[in-house]
Tab-separated table of C-alpha atoms in Angstrom:
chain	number	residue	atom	x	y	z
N	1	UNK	CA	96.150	103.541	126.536
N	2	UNK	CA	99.178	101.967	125.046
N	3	UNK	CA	102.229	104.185	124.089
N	4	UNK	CA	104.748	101.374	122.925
N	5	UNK	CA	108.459	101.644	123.846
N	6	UNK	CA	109.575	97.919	122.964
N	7	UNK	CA	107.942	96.571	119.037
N	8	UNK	CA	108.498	93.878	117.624
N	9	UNK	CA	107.852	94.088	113.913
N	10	UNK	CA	106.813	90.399	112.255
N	11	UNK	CA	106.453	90.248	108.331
N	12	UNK	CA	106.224	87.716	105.586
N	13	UNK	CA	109.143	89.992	103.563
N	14	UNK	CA	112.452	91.211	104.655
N	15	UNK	CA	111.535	94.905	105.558
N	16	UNK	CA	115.228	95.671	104.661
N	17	UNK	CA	114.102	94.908	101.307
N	18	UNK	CA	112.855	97.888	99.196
N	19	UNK	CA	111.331	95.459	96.312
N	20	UNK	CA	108.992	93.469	98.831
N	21	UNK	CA	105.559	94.108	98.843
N	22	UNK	CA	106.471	96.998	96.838
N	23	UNK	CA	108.610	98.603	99.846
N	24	UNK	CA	105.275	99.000	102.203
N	25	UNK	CA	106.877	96.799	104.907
N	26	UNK	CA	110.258	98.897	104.589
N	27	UNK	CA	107.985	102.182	105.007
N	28	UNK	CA	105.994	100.805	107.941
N	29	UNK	CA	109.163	99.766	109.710
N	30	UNK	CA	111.201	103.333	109.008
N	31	UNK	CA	107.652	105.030	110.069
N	32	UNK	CA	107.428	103.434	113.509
N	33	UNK	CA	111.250	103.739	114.276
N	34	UNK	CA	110.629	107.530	113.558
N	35	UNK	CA	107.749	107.768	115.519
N	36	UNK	CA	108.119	105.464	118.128
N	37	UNK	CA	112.287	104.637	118.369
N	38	UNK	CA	113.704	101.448	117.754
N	39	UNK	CA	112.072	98.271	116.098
N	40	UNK	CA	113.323	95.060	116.581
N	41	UNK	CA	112.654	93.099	113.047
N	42	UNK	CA	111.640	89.316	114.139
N	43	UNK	CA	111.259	88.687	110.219
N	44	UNK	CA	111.007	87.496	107.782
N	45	UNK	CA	111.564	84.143	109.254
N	46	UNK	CA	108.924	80.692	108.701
N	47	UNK	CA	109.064	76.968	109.987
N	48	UNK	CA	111.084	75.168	106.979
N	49	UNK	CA	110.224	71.943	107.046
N	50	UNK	CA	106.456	72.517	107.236
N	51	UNK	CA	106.952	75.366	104.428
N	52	UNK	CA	108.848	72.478	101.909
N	53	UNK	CA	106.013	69.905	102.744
N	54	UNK	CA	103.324	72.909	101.786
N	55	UNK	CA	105.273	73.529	98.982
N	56	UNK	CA	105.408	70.269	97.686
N	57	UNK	CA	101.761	69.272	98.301
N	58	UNK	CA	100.788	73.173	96.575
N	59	UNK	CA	103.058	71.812	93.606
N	60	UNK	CA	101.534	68.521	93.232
N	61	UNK	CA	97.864	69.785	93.142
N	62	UNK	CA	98.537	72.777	90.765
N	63	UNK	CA	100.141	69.982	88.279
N	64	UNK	CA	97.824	67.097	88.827
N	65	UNK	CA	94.489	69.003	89.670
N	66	UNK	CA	94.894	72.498	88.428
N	67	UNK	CA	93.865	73.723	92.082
N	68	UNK	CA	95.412	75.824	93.866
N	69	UNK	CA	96.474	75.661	98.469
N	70	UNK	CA	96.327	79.040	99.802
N	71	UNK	CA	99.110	77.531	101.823
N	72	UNK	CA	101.249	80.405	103.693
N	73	UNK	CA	97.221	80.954	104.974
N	74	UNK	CA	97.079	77.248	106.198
N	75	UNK	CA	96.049	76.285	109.695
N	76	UNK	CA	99.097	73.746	109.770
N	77	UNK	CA	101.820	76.622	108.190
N	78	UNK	CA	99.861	78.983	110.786
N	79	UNK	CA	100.303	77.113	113.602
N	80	UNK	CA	103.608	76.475	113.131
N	81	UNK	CA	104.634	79.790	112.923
N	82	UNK	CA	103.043	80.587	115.393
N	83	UNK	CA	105.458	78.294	117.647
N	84	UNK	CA	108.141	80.045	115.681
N	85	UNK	CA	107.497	83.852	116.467
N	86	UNK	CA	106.798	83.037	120.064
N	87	UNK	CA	110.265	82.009	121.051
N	88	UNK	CA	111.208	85.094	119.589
N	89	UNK	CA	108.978	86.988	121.424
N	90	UNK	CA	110.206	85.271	124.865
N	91	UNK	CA	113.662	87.040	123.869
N	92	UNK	CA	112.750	89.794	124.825
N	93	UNK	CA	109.808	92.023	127.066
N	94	UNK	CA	107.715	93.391	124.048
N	95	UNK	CA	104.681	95.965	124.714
N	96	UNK	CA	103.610	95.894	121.041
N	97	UNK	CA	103.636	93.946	118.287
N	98	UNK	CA	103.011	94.909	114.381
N	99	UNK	CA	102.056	92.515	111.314
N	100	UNK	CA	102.050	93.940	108.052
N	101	UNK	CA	100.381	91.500	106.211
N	102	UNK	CA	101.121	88.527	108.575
N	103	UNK	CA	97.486	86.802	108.770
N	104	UNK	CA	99.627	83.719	109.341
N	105	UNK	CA	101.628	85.053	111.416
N	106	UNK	CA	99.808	86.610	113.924
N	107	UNK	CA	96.744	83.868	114.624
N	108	UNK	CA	97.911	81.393	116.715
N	109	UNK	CA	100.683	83.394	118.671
N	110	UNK	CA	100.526	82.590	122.652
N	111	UNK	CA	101.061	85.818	123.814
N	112	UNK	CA	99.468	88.806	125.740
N	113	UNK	CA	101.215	91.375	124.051
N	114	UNK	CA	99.057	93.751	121.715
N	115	UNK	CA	98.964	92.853	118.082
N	116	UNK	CA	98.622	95.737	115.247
N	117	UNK	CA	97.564	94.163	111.894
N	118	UNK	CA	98.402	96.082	108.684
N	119	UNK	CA	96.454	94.946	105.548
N	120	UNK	CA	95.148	96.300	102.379
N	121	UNK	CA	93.041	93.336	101.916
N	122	UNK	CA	90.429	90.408	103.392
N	123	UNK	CA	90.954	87.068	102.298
N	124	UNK	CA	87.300	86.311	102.673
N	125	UNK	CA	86.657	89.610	100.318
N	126	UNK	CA	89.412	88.442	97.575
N	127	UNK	CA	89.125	85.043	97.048
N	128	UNK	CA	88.458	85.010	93.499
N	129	UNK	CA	89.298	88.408	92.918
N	130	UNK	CA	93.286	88.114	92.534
N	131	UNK	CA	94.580	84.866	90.928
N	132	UNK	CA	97.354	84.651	93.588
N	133	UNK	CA	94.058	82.970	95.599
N	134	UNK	CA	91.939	81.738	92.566
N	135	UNK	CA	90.762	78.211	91.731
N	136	UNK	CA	91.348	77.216	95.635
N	137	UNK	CA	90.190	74.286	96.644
N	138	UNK	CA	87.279	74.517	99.018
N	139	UNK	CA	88.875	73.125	102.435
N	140	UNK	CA	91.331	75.420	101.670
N	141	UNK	CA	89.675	78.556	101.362
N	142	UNK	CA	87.982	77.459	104.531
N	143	UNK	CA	91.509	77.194	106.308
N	144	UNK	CA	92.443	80.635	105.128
N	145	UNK	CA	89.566	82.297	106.220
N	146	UNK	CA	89.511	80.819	109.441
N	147	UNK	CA	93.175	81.457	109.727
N	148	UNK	CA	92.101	85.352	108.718
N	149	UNK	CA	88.944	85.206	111.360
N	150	UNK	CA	91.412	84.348	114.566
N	151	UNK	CA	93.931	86.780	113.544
N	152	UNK	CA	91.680	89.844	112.646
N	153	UNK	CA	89.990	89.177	116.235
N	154	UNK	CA	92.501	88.792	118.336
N	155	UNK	CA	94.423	91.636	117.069
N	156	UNK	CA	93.956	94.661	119.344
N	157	UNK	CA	93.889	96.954	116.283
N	158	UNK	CA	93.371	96.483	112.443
N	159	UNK	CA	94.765	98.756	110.190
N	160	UNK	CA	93.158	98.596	106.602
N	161	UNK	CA	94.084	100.429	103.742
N	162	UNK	CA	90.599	100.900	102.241
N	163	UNK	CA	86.788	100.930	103.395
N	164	UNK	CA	86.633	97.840	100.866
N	165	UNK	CA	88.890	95.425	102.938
N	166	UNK	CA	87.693	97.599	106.361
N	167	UNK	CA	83.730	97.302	105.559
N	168	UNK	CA	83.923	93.605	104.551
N	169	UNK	CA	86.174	92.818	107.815
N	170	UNK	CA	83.844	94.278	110.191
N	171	UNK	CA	80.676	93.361	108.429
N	172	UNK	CA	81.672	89.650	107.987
N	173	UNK	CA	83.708	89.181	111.152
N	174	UNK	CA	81.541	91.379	113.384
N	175	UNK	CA	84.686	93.263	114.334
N	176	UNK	CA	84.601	96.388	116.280
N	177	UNK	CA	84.652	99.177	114.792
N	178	UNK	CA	86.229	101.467	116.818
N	179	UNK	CA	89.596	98.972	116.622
N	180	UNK	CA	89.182	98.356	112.738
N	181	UNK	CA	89.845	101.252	111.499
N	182	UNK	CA	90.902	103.185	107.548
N	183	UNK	CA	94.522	104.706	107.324
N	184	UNK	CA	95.706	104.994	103.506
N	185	UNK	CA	99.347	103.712	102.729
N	186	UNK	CA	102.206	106.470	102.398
N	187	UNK	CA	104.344	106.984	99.643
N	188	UNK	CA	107.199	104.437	99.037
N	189	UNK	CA	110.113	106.585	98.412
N	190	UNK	CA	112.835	107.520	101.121
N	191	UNK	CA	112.650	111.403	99.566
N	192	UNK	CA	109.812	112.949	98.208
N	193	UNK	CA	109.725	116.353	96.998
N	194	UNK	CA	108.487	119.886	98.327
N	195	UNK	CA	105.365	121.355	96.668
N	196	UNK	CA	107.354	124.629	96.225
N	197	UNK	CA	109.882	122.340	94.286
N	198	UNK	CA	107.245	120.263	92.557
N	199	UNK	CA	105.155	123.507	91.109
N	200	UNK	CA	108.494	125.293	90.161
N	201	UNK	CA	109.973	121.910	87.535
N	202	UNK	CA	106.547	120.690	86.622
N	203	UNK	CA	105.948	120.742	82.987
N	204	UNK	CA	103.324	123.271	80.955
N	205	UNK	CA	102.400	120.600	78.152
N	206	UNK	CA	100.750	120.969	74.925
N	207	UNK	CA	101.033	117.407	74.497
N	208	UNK	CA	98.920	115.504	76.784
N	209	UNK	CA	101.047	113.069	77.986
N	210	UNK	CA	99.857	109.909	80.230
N	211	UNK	CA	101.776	108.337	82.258
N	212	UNK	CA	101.201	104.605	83.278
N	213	UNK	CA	103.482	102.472	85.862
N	214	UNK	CA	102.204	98.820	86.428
N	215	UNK	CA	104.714	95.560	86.668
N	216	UNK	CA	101.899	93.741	84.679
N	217	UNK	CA	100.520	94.579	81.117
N	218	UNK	CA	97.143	92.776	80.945
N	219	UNK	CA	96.408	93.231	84.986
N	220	UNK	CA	96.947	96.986	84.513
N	221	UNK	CA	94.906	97.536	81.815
N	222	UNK	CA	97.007	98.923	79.443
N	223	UNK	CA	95.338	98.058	76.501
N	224	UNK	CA	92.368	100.056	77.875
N	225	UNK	CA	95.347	102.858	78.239
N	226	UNK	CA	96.092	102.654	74.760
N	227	UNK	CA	92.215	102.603	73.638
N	228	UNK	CA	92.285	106.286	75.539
N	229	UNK	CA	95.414	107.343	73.721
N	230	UNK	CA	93.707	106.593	70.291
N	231	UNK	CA	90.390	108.075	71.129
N	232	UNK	CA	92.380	111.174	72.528
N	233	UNK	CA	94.119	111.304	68.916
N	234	UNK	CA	90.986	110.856	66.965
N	235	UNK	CA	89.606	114.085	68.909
N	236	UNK	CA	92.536	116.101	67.587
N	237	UNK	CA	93.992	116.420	71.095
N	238	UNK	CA	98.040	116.030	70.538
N	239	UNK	CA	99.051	112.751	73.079
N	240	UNK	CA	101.537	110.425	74.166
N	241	UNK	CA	101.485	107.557	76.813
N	242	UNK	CA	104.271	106.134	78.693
N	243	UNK	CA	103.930	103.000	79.686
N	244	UNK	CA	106.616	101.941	82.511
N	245	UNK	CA	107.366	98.411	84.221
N	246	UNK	CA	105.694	96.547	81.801
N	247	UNK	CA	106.518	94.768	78.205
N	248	UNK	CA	103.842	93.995	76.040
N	249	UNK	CA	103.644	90.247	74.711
N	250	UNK	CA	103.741	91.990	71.312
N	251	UNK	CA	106.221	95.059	70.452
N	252	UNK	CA	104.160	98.288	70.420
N	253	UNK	CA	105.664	100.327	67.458
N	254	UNK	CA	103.425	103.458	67.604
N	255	UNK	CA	105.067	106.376	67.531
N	256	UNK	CA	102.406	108.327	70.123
N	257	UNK	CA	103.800	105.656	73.087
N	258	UNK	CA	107.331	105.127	74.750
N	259	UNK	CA	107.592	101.729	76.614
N	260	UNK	CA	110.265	101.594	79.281
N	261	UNK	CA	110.178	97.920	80.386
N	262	UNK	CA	112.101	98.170	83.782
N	263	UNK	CA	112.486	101.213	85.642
N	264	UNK	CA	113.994	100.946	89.548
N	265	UNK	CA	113.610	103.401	92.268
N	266	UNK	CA	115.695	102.292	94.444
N	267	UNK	CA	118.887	103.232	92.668
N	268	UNK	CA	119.459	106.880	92.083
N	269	UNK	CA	119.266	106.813	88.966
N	270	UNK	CA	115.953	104.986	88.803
N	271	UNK	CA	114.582	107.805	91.098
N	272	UNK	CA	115.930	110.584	89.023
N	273	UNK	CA	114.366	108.938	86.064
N	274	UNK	CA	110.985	108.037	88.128
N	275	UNK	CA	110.781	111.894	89.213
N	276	UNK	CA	111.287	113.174	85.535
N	277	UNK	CA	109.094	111.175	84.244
N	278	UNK	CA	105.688	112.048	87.449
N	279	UNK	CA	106.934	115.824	86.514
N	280	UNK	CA	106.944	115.819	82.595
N	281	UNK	CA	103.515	114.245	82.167
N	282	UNK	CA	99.979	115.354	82.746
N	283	UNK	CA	97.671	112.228	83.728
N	284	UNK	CA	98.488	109.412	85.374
N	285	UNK	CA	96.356	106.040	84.213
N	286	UNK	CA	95.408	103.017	85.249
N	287	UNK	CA	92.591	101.327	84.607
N	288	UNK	CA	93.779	98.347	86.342
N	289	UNK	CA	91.327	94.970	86.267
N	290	UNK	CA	92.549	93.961	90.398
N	291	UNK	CA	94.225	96.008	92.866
N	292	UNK	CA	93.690	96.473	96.626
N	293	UNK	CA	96.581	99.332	97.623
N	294	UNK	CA	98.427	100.826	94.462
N	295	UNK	CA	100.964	102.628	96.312
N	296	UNK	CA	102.391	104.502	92.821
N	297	UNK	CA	98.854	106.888	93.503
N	298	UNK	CA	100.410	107.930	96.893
N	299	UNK	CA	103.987	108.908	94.479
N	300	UNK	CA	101.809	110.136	91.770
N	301	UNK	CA	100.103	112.738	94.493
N	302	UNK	CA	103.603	113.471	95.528
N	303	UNK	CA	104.014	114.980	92.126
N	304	UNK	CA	100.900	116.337	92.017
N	305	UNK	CA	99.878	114.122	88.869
N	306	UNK	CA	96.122	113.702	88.737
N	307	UNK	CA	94.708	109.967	88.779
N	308	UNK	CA	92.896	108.200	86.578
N	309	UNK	CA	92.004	104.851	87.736
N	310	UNK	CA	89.304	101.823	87.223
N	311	UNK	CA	86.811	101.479	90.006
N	312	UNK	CA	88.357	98.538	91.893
N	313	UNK	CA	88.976	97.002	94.896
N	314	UNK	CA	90.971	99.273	97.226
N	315	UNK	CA	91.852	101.734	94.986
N	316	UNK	CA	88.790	104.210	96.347
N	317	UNK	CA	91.401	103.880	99.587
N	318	UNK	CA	93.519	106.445	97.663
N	319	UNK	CA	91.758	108.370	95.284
N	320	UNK	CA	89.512	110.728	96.491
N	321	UNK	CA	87.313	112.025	93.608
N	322	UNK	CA	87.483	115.348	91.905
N	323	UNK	CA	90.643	115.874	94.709
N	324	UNK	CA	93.694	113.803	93.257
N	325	UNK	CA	91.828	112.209	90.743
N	326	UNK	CA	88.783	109.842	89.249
N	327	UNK	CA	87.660	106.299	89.272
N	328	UNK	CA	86.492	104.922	85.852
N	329	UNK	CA	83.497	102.347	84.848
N	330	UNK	CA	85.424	99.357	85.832
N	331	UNK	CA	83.916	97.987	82.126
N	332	UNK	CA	84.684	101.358	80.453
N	333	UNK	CA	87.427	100.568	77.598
N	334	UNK	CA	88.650	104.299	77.481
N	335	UNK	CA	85.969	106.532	76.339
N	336	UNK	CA	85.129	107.694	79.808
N	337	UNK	CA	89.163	108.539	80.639
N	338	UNK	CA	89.214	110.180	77.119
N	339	UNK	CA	85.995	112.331	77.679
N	340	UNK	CA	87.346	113.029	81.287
N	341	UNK	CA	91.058	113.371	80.246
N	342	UNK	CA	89.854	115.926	77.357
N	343	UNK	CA	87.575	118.030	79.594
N	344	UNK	CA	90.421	118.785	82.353
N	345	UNK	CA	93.406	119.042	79.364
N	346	UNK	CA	91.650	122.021	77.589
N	347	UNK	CA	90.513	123.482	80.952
N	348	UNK	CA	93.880	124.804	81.916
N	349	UNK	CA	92.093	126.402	85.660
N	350	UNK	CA	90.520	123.529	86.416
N	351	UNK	CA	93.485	121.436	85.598
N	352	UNK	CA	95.753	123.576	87.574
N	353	UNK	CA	93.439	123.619	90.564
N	354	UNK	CA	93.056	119.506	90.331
N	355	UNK	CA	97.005	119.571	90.538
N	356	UNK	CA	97.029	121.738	93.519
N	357	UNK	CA	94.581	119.231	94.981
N	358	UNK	CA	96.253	116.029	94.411
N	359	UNK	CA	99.486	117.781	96.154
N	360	UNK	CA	97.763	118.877	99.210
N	361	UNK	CA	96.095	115.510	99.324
N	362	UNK	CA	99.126	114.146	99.322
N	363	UNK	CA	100.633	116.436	102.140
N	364	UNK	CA	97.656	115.935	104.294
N	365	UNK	CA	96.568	112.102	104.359
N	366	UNK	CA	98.939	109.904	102.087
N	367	UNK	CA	102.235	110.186	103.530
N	368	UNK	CA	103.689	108.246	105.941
N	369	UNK	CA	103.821	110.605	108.684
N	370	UNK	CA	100.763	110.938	109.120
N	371	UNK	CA	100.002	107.585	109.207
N	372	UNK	CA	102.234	106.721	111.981
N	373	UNK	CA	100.733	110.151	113.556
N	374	UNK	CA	97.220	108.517	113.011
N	375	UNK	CA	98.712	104.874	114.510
N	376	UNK	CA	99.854	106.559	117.533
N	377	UNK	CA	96.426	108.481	118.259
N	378	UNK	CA	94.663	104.916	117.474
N	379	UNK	CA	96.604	103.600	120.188
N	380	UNK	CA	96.360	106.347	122.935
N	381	UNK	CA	92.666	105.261	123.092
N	382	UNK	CA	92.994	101.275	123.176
N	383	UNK	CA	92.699	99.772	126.606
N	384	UNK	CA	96.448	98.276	128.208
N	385	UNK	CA	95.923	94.708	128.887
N	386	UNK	CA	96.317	93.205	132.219
């Protein structure tokens, strides 16, 4: 049984920071302080000398040899912060520790204190999948999974985002399973709204209006977005689609689509905007071609805006079907979210009941308090180390 008083709270991105890693680590960190009291942040921090050497030789191979070194997974930038992190830990008498995200981090750390990884992917699972760790070369691939292996296992818990990075860990690890567990990310915004308020200002359209939010125009799959918007008008179904975070690489001058290129929530402004926008529309869509942990579903619930999404990855981590949404033929090019889309829009019951849904799914699993809830209870039954 471990009931933390003293965590220390390692990540690759200043958790201060509401733009890194799309604000999860800034979540995490303001969910454990209000479940568990004070966190001491011990990052983001790394050895810099062995980081510029990485760099360099990562440089030199992606301009010579086109391959890429998975090096921030590396067994030598591993090791060496691992001799970073423990003379921080020496600083002070720690009973947990928490990683989001810090494979690197976490593996060769000399210490007896319990580690809690946070992911929302495998390495072994993605290579390939995201270009961030395509075209590797092989000995590196093999470093990064090996650097994965040690940290995964000598973590006393796992935290995984989705039953596509949890399966593949404990199937190709052999981890337990009772310490590798699902717990779906929260949504990243320091104020989300009431249901009472969100059913009160949410729009009654006769346009159907889609709603997409993606920092990356060809990754998200907007063009599949706009396929669904044309087959939508072609049915006689009045549409629009806004498209936010994203600029095409040629201007889109249709009148049925409103581009907002930059959008940020972290001013007021930006939130305002954000909340007007998740409260005007009726769909939100994105038939994304890679994603392991969209966190704009958990905002989208918030709103109660119904999901449409690819069948990808993680993304099954936060879409339950028929409740706050549906996954899409990863190959489908937007007939299925137009046939899907049109059955729900001139259903106005059903629609109204898949609203209520997405809201209560919201309220009950993707939040943040309830993942911190569902931390502590994971740790009440782990063993306390001698």
């Amino acid at each position: 049984m471990i009931q933390p008083k003293n965590i220390a709270y390692i990540t690759v991105s200043d958790p201060r920071d509401k733009h890194a890693w799309s604000g999860t680590n800034h979540y995490i960190w303001k969910a454990l302080e209000k479940r568990f009291g004070k966190v001491d942040i011990l990052g983001p921090d790394e050895p810099k000398l062995v980081t510029f050497l990485c760099k360099v030789i990562h440089g030199i191979s992606l301009y010579v040899f086109k391959k890429r070194f998975d090096y921030r997974n590396s067994t030598i930038y591993a090791k060496a912060c691992g001799r970073l992190f423990d003379k921080k830990l020496k600083q002070k008498p720690y009973d947990l520790i928490v990683s989001p995200a810090g494979i690197a981090y976490v593996a060769y750390l000399k210490t007896s204190v319990p580690i809690v990884f946070v992911g929302d992917r495998i390495i072994a699972n993605a290579i390939g999948y995201h270009t961030i760790i395509s075209n590797l070369w092989k000995w590196s691939e093999q470093q990064s999974i090996k650097t994965e292996s040690i940290a995964l296992k000598r973590s006393a818990l796992n935290i995984l985002s989705s039953h596509w990075a949890a399966d593949f860990a404990i199937d190709h690890y052999k981890l337990n399973k009772k310490t590798t567990i699902v717990l779906p990310f929260g949504a990243n915004m320091d104020v989300t709204p009431t249901a009472d308020y969100v059913f009160t200002h949410k729009s009654k359209n006769t346009v159907c209006k889609l709603l997409l939010v993606g920092t990356a125009w060809k990754n998200k799959g907007v063009d599949i977005a706009i396929n669904t918007l044309n087959i939508l008008l072609q049915n006689n179904i009045p549409a629009h689609l806004t498209i936010v975070g994203c600029t095409p690489d040629e201007p889109v001058n249709v009148k049925h689509i409103t581009n907002i290129p930059f959008l940020n929530k972290n001013t007021p402004d930006g939130l305002k905007q954000l909340e007007e926008l998740f409260l005007s529309h009726s769909f939100f869509i994105l038939p994304t071609r890679f994603d392991c942990t969209p966190i704009v579903f958990c905002e989208a619930s918030s709103f109660a805006l119904p999901i449409l999404c690819s069948k990808t990855g993680g993304v099954e981590g936060h879409i339950k079907e028929g409740v706050n949404g549906f996954l899409m033929p990863y190959e489908d090019r937007g007939e299925a979210y137009a046939e899907k889309i049109m059955e729900l829009f001139q259903d106005p019951i059903a629609y109204e009941a898949l609203t209520k849904s997405t809201r209560q799914l919201y309220d009950e699993f993707l939040n943040w308090d309830t993942w911190s809830l569902k931390l502590q209870e994971a740790l009440l039954t782990l063993e306390t180390p001698h």
